[in-house]
Short mmCIF file of C-alpha atoms in Angstrom, two decimals:
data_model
loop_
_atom_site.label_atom_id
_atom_site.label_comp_id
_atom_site.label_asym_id
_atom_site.label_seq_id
_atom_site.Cartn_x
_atom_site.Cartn_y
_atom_site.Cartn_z
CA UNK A 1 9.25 -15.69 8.57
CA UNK A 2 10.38 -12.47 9.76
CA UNK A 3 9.08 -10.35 6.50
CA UNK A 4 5.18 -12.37 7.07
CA UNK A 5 5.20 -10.44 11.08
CA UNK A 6 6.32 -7.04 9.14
CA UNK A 7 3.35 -7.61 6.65
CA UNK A 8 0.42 -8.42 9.06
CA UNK A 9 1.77 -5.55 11.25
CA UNK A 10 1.75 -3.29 7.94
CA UNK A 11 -1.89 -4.51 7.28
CA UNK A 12 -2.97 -3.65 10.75
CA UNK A 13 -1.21 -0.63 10.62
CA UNK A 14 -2.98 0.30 8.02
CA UNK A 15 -6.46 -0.05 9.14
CA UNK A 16 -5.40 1.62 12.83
CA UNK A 17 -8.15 4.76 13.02
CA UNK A 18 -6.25 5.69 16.31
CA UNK A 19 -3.13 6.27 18.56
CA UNK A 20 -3.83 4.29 21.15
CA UNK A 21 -4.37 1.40 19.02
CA UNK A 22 -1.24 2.04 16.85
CA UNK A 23 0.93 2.03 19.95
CA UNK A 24 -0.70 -1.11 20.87
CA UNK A 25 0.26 -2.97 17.36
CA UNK A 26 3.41 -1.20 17.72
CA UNK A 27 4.28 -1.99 20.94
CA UNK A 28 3.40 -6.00 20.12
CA UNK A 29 5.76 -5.91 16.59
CA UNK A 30 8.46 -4.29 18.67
CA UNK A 31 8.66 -7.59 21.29
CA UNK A 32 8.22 -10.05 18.58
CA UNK A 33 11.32 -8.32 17.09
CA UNK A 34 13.14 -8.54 20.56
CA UNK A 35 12.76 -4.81 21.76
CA UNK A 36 11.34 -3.87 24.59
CA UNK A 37 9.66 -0.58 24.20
CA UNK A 38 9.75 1.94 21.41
CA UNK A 39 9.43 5.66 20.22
CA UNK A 40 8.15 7.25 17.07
CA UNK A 41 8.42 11.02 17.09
CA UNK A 42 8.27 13.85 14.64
CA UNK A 43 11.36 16.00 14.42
CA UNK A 44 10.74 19.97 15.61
CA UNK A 45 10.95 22.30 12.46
CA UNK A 46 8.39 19.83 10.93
CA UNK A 47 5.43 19.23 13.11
CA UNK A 48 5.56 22.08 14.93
CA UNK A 49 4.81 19.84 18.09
CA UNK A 50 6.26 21.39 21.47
CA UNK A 51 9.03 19.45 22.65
CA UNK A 52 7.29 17.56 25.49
CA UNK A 53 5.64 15.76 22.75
CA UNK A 54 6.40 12.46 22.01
CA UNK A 55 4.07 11.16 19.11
CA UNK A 56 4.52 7.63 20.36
CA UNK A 57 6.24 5.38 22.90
CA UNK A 58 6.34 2.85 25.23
CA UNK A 59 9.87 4.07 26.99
CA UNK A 60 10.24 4.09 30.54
CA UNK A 61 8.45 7.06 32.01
CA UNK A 62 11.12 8.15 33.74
CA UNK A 63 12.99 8.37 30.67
CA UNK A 64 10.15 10.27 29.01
CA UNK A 65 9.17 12.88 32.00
CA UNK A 66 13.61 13.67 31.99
CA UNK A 67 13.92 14.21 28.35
CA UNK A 68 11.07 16.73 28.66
CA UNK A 69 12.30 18.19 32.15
CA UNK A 70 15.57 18.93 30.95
CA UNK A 71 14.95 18.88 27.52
CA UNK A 72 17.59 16.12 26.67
CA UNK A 73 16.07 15.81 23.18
CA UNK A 74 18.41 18.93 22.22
CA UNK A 75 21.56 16.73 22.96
CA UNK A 76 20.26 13.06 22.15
CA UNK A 77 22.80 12.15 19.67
CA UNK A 78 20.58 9.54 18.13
CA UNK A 79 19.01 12.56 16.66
CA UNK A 80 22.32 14.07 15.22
CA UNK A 81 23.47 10.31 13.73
CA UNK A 82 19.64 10.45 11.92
CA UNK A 83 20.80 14.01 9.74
CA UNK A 84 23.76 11.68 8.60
CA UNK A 85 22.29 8.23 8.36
CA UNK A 86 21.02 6.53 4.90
CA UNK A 87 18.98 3.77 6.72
CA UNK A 88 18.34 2.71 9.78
CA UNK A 89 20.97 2.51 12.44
CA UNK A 90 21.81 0.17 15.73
CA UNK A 91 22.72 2.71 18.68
CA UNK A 92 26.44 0.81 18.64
CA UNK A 93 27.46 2.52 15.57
CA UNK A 94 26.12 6.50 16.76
CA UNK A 95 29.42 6.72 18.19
CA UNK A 96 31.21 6.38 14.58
CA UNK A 97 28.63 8.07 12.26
CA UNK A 98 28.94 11.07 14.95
CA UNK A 99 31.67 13.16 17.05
CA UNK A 100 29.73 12.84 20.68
CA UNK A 101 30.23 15.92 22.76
CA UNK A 102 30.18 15.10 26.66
CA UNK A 103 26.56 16.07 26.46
CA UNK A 104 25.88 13.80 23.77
CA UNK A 105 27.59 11.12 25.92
CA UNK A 106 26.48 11.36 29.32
CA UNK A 107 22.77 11.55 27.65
CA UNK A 108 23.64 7.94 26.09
CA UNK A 109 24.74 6.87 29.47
CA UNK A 110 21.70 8.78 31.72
CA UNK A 111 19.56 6.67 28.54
CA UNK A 112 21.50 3.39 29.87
CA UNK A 113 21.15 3.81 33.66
CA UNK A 114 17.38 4.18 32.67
CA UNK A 115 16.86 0.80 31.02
CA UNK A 116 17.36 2.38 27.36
CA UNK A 117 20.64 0.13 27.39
CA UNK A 118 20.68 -0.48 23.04
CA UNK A 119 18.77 -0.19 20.30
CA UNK A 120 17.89 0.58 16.98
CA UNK A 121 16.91 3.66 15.17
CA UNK A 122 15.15 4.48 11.98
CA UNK A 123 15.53 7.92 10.63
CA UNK A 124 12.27 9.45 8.56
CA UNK A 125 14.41 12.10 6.03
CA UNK A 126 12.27 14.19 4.00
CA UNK A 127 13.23 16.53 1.62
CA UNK A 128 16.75 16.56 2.57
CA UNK A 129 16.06 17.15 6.55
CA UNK A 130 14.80 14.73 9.25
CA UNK A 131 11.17 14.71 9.94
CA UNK A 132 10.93 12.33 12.25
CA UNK A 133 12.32 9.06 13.70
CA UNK A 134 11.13 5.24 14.92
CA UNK A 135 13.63 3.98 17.53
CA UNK A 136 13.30 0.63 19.32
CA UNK A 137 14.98 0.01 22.66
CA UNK A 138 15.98 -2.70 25.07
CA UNK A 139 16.81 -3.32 28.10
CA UNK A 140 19.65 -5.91 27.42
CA UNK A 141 22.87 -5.65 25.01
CA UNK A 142 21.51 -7.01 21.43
CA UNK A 143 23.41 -9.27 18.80
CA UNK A 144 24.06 -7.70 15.43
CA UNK A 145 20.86 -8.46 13.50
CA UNK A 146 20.92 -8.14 9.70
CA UNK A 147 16.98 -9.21 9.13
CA UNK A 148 15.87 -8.31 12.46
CA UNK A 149 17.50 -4.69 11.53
CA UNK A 150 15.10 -5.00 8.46
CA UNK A 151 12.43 -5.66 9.82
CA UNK A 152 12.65 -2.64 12.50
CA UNK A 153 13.70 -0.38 9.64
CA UNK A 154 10.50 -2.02 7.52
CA UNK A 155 8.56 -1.52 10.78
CA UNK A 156 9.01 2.08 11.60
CA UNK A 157 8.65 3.29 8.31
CA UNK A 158 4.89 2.44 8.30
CA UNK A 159 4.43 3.10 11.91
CA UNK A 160 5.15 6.33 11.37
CA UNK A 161 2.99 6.27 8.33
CA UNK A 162 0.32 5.36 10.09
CA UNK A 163 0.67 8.15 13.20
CA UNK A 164 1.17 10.66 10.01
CA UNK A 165 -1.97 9.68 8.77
CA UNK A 166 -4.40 9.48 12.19
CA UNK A 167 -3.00 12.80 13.37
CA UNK A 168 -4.29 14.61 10.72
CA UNK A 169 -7.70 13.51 11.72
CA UNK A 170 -6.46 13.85 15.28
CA UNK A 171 -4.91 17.15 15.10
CA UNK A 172 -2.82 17.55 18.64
CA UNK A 173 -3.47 21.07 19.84
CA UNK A 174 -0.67 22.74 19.98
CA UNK A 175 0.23 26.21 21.62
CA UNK A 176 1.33 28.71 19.12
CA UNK A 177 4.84 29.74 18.56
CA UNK A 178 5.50 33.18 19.98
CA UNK A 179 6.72 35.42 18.74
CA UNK A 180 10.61 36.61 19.23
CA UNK A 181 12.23 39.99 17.76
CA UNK A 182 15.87 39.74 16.02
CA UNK A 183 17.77 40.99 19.51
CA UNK A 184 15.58 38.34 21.53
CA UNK A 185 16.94 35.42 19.42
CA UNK A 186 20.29 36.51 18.86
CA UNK A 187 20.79 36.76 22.57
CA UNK A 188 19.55 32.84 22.80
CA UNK A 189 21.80 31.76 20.16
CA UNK A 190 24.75 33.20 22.06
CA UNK A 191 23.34 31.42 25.17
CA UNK A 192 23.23 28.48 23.32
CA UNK A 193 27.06 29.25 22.08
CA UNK A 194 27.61 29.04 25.62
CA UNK A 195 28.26 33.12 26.28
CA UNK A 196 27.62 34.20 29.43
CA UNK A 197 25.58 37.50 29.72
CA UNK A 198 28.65 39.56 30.15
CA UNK A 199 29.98 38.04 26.69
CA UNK A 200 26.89 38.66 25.12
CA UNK A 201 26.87 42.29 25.55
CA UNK A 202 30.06 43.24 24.68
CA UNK A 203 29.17 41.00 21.17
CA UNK A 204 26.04 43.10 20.63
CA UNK A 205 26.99 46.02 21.89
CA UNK A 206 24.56 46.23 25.03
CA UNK A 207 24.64 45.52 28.41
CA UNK A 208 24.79 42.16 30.21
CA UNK A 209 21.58 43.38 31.85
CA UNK A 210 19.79 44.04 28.54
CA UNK A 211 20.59 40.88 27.46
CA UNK A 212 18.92 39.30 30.53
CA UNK A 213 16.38 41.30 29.89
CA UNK A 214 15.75 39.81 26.42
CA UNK A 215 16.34 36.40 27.87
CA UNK A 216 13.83 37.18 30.69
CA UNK A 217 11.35 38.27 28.08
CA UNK A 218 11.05 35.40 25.55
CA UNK A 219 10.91 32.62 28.28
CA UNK A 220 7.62 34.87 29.66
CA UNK A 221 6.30 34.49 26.24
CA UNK A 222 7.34 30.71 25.90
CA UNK A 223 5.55 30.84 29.29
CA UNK A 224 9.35 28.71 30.27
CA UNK A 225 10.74 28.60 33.60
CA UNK A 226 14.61 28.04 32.41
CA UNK A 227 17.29 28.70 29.36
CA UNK A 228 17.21 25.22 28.91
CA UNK A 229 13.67 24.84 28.31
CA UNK A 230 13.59 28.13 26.33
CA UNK A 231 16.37 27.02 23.75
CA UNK A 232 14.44 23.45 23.59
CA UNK A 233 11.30 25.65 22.40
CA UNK A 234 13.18 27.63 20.01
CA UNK A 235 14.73 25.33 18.38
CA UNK A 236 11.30 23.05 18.45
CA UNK A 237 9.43 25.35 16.93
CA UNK A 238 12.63 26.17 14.09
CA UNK A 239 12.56 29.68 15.20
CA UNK A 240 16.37 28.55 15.34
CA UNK A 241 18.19 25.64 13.49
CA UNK A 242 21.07 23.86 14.62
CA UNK A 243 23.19 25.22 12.15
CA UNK A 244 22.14 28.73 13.58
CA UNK A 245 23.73 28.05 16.90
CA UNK A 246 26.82 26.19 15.16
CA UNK A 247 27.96 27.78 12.58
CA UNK B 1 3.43 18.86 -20.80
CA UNK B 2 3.88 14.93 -20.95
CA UNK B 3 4.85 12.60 -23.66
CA UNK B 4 4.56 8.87 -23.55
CA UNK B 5 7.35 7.53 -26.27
CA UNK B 6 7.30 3.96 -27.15
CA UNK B 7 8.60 1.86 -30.31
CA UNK B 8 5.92 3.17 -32.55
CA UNK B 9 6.98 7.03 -32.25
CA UNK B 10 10.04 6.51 -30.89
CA UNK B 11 11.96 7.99 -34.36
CA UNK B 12 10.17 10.85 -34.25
CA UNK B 13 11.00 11.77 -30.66
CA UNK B 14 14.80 10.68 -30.87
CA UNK B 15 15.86 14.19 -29.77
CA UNK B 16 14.05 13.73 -26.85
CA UNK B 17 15.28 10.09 -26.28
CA UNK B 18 18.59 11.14 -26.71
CA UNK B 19 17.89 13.48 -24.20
CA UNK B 20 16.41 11.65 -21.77
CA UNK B 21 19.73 8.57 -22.01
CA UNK B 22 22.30 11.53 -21.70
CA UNK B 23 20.31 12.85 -18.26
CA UNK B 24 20.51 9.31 -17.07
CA UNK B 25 24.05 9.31 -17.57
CA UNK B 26 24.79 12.00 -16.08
CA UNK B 27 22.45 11.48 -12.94
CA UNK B 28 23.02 7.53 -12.72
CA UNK B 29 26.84 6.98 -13.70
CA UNK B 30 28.80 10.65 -12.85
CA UNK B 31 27.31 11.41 -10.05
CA UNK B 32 25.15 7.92 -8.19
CA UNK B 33 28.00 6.36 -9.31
CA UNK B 34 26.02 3.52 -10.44
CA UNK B 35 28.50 0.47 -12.26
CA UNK B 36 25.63 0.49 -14.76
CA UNK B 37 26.57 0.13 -19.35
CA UNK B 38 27.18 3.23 -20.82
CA UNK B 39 27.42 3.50 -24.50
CA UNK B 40 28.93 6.86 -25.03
CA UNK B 41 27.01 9.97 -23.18
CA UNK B 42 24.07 7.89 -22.93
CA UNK B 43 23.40 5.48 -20.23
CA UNK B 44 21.09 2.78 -22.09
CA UNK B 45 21.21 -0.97 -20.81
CA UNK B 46 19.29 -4.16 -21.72
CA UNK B 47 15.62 -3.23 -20.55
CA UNK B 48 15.55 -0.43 -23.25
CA UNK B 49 14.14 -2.16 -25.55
CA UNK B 50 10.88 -2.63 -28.05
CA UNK B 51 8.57 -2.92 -24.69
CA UNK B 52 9.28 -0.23 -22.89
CA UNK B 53 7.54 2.63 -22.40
CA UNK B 54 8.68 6.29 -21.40
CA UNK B 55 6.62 8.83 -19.71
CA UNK B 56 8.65 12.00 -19.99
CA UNK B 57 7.76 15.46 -19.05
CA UNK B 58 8.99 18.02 -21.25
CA UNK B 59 9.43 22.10 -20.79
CA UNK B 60 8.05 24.41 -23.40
CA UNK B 61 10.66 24.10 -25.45
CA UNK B 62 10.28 20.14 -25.74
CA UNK B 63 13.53 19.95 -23.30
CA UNK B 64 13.26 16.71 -21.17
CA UNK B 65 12.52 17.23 -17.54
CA UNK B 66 12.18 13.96 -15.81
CA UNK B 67 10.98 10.93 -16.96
CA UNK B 68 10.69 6.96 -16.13
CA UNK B 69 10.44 3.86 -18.07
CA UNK B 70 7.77 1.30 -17.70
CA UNK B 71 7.68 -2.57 -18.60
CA UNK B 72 5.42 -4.99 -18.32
CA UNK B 73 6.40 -7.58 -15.77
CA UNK B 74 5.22 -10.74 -18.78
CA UNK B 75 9.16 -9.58 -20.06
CA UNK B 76 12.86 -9.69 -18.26
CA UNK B 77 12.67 -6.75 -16.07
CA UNK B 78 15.19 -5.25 -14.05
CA UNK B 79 13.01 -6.57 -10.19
CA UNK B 80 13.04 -10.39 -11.76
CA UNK B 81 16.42 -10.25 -13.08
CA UNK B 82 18.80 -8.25 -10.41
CA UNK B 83 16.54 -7.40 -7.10
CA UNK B 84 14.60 -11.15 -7.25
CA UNK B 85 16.79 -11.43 -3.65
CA UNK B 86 13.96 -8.44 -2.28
CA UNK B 87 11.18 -10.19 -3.54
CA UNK B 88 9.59 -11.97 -0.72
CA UNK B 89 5.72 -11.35 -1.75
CA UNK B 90 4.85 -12.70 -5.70
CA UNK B 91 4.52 -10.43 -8.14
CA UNK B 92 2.60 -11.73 -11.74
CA UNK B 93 4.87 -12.19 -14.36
CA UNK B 94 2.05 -11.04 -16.60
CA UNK B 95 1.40 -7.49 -18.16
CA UNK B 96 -1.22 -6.95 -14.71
CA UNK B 97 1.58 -5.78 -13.38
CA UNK B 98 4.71 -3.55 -14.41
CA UNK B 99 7.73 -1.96 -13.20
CA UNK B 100 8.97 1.08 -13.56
CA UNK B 101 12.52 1.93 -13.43
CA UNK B 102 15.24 4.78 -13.79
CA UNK B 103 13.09 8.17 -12.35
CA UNK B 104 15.10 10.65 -13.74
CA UNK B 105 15.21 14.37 -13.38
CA UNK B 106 17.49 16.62 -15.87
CA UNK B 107 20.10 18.00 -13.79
CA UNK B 108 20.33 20.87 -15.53
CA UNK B 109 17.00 22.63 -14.28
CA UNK B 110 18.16 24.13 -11.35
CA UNK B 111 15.19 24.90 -9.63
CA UNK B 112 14.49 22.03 -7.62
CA UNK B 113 10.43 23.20 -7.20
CA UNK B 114 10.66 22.31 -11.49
CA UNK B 115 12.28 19.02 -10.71
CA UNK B 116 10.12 18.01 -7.91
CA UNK B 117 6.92 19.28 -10.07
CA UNK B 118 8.42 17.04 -12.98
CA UNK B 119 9.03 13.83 -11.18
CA UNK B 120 5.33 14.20 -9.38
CA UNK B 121 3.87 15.12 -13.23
CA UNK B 122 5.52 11.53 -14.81
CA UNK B 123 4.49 9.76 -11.17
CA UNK B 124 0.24 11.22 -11.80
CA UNK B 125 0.88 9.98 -15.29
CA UNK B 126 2.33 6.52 -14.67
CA UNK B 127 -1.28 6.34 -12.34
CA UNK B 128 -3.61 7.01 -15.24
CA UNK B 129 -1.54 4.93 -18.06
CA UNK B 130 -1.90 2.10 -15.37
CA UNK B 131 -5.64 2.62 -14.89
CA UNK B 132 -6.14 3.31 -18.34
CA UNK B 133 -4.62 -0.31 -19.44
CA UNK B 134 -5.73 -2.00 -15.99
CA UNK B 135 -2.53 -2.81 -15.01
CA UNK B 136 -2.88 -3.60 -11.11
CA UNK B 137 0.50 -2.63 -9.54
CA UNK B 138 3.23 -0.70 -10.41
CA UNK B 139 6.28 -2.37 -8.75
CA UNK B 140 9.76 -0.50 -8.03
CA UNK B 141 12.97 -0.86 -6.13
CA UNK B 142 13.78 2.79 -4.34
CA UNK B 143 16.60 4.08 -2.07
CA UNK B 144 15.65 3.70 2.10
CA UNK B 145 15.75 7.34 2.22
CA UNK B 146 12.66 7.90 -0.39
CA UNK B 147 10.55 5.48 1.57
CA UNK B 148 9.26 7.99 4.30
CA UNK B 149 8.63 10.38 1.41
CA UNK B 150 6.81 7.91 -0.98
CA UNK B 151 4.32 6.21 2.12
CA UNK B 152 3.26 9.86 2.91
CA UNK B 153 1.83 10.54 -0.42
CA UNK B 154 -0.98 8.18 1.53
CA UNK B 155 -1.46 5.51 -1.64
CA UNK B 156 -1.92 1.75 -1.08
CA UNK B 157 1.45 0.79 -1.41
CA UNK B 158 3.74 -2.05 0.35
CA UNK B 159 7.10 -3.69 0.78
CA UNK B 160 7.34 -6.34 -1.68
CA UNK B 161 9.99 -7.49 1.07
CA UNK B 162 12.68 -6.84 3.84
CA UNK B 163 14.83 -3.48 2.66
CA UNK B 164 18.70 -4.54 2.08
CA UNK B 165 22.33 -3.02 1.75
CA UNK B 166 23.42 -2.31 -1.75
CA UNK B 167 26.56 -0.92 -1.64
CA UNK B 168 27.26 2.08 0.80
CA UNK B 169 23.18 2.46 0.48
CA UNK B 170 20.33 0.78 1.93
CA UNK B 171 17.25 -0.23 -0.98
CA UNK B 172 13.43 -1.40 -0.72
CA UNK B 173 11.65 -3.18 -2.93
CA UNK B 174 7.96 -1.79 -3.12
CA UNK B 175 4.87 -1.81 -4.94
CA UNK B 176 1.53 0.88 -5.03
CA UNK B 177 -1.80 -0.99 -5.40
CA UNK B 178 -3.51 1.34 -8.73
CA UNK B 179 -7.28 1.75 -8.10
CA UNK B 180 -9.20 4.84 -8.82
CA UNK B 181 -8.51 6.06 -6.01
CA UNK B 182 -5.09 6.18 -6.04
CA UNK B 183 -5.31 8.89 -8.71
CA UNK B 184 -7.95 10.50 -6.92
CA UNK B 185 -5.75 10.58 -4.16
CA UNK B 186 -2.27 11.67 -5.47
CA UNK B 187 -4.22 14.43 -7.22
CA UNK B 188 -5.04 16.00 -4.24
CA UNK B 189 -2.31 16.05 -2.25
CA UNK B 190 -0.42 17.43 -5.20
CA UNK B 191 -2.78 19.61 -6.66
CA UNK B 192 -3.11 18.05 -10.05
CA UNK B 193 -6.50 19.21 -11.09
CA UNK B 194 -6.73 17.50 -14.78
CA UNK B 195 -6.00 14.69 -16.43
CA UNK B 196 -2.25 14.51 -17.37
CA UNK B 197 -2.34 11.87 -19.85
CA UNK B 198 -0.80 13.21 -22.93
CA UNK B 199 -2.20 14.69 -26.49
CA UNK B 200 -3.54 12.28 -29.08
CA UNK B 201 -0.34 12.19 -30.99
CA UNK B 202 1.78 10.40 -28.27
CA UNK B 203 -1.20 8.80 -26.01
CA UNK B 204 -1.43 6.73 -29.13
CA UNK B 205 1.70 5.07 -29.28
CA UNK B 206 0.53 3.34 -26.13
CA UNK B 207 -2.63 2.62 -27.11
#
């Protein structure tokens, strides 16, 4: 019986001391459930956690190394259908609980081309924001699953229990958030809003080199290479929200 | 401060009562929309009876703040008679074991910190009623979105089976294992430094 597997996973779960071991029990639940690999991270403007860090997962490393490279997190629309979603939700659906930009979309299709071809996702709200998620993938199109949907839902809630409750023994070391002054992070949100550097001066009232400038300085502190990786840390770190950039 | 109200000093906390039923109204039938009986203002249905008991937390001025009702799983309860579907793992239909039902917070206090503080006050309580009367589990159905909030607290606590659809939402069945150390535990992480259990005059009506 499907709800028996979700108990002796919850009991093992439960007695994990480590990561490595969690992943391990994770990784096993997730096949007998008919996924193929899995991902339990903690949302940004909770943890704190950079946003190369992925708690937990068994997803292709390809997949893993591009969503840090080019920080694809920042457009994965599974994480936008988890701010809306009550329960746990299969990948099918993300298109009607959420209006995909062509971002959004050609992320779900890079996700497909890597192997990530459907899934399941459940969300971890807190307090009326996401904290986190547990999303199970395969490789293959999947059958609508009522109990196996259970299950997963049953599943990641105590995975991600369980990785709550070792990494507070196992603190991950994190690099502090630098600091950013007013003019610095109003020049990323309007690179975020997709202004160019000439926009965003005559909007502030400087000049397009200024605004460079600020650019230039906050990825030094970051210690970033690009925007991209620079708006990824912002917004990681909740220097920035979402609704910042689109309201 | 926290009351426990029962049968035995129920008529001399009616105000409170009252209180409490026209809260769960408003929080349960206008706005969760729940198809649940109403008898007037007050939301009351069939498990308010003789047996149950409410923890409530009240303001300085004796206004209710949140509360929850209790019953001993030996009578009909609201998991045996309407959720027995999400029960996949037994529960004992004896008084080791009781459920607790209908967490409400008055929607009137505004300040959510005062709800929050309310709901975790009549949660610390429920702990040391259950210890103090050995009751071994406190069992509880819960939306899907509380679950990630109500594992973190850290307690022993499990599914009592697969979540389901109810409605437009998504519900789980659940149940916290009461030792010491749960109360030791929930203390802690919310800063409850004494004993919460009531004054003489209303711990007795449970006694």
């Amino acid at each position: 019986m499907l709800f028996k597997k979700v108990q002796a996973f919850v009991d093992k779960a439960k007695k994990a001391n480590d990561l490595l071991t969690l992943t391990n029990l994770t990784q096993a639940i997730t096949e007998e459930l008919g996924f193929d690999c899995f991902a339990l991270l903690h949302s940004p403007r909770q943890s704190r956690v950079p946003a190369e860090t992925l708690q937990l997962t068994t997803y292709p490393g390809v997949w893993v190394e591009m969503v840090r490279d080019r920080a694809y997190w920042v457009d994965d629309p599974v994480f936008a259908a988890c701010e809306i979603a009550v329960a746990g939700f299969p990948w099918k659906h993300i298109p009607d609980m959420v209006v995909l930009s062509e971002r959004q979309r050609d992320v779900m299709r890079v996700a497909r081309t890597e192997g990530l071809l459907d899934g399941f996702t459940v969300p971890m709200p807190k307090g009326g924001t996401t904290v986190g998620l547990c999303s199970f993938a395969t490789r293959r199109e999947r059958r609508s699953d009522h109990y196996g949907a259970a299950a997963a839902q049953s599943v990641g809630w105590f995975a991600f229990e369980a990785a709550r409750r070792i990494s507070t023994h196992e603190p991950i070391p994190l690099p502090p958030s630098a600091a950013l002054t007013p003019r610095q992070l109003d020049c990323i949100v309007l690179y975020a809003r997709g202004k160019s550097d000439a926009m965003m001066g005559r909007l502030l009232g400087i000049s397009p080199k200024t605004c460079n400038e600020h650019i230039e300085i906050a990825k030094r502190r970051y210690g970033v290479a690009t925007r991209q990786q620079l708006l990824a840390r912002v917004l990681w770190n909740g220097q920035l929200s979402f609704a910042d950039i689109l309201s | 401060m926290i009351k426990f109200v029962t049968a035995k000093n129920k008529s001399q906390n009616q105000a409170l009562i009252d209180q409490m039923h026209q809260d769960r109204k408003r929080v349960f039938v206008d706005w969760l929309k729940w198809d649940i009986p109403v008898v007037g203002d007050k939301e009351i249905d069939q498990y308010d009876t003789d047996d149950a008991i409410y923890i409530i937390d009240v303001d300085a001025e004796g206004n209710h703040v949140a509360s929850i009702r209790l019953l001993p799983c030996s009578v009909p309860t609201l998991m045996a008679e309407h959720f027995a579907d999400m029960v996949q793992s037994p529960v004992p239909a004896d008084d080791t074991a009781w459920e607790m039902t209908r967490l409400c917070a008055n929607p009137n206090v505004k300040d959510k910190l005062a709800q929050w503080t309310g709901r975790k006050n009549i949660t610390v309580a429920a702990i040391e009623f259950a210890l103090m009367r050995d009751i071994k589990q406190l069992i509880f159905v819960t939306h899907s979105s509380w679950v990630p909030t109500i594992l973190s607290v850290g307690w022993d606590i499990e599914l009592l089976g697969l979540p389901r659809k109810d409605g437009t939402e998504s519900i789980a069945a659940m149940r916290i294992n009461v030792t010491p150390e749960t109360l030791t535990l929930i203390r802690r992480n919310w800063g409850v430094k004494e004993s919460l259990l009531p004054a003489e005059e209303t711990l007795s009506a449970v006694a």
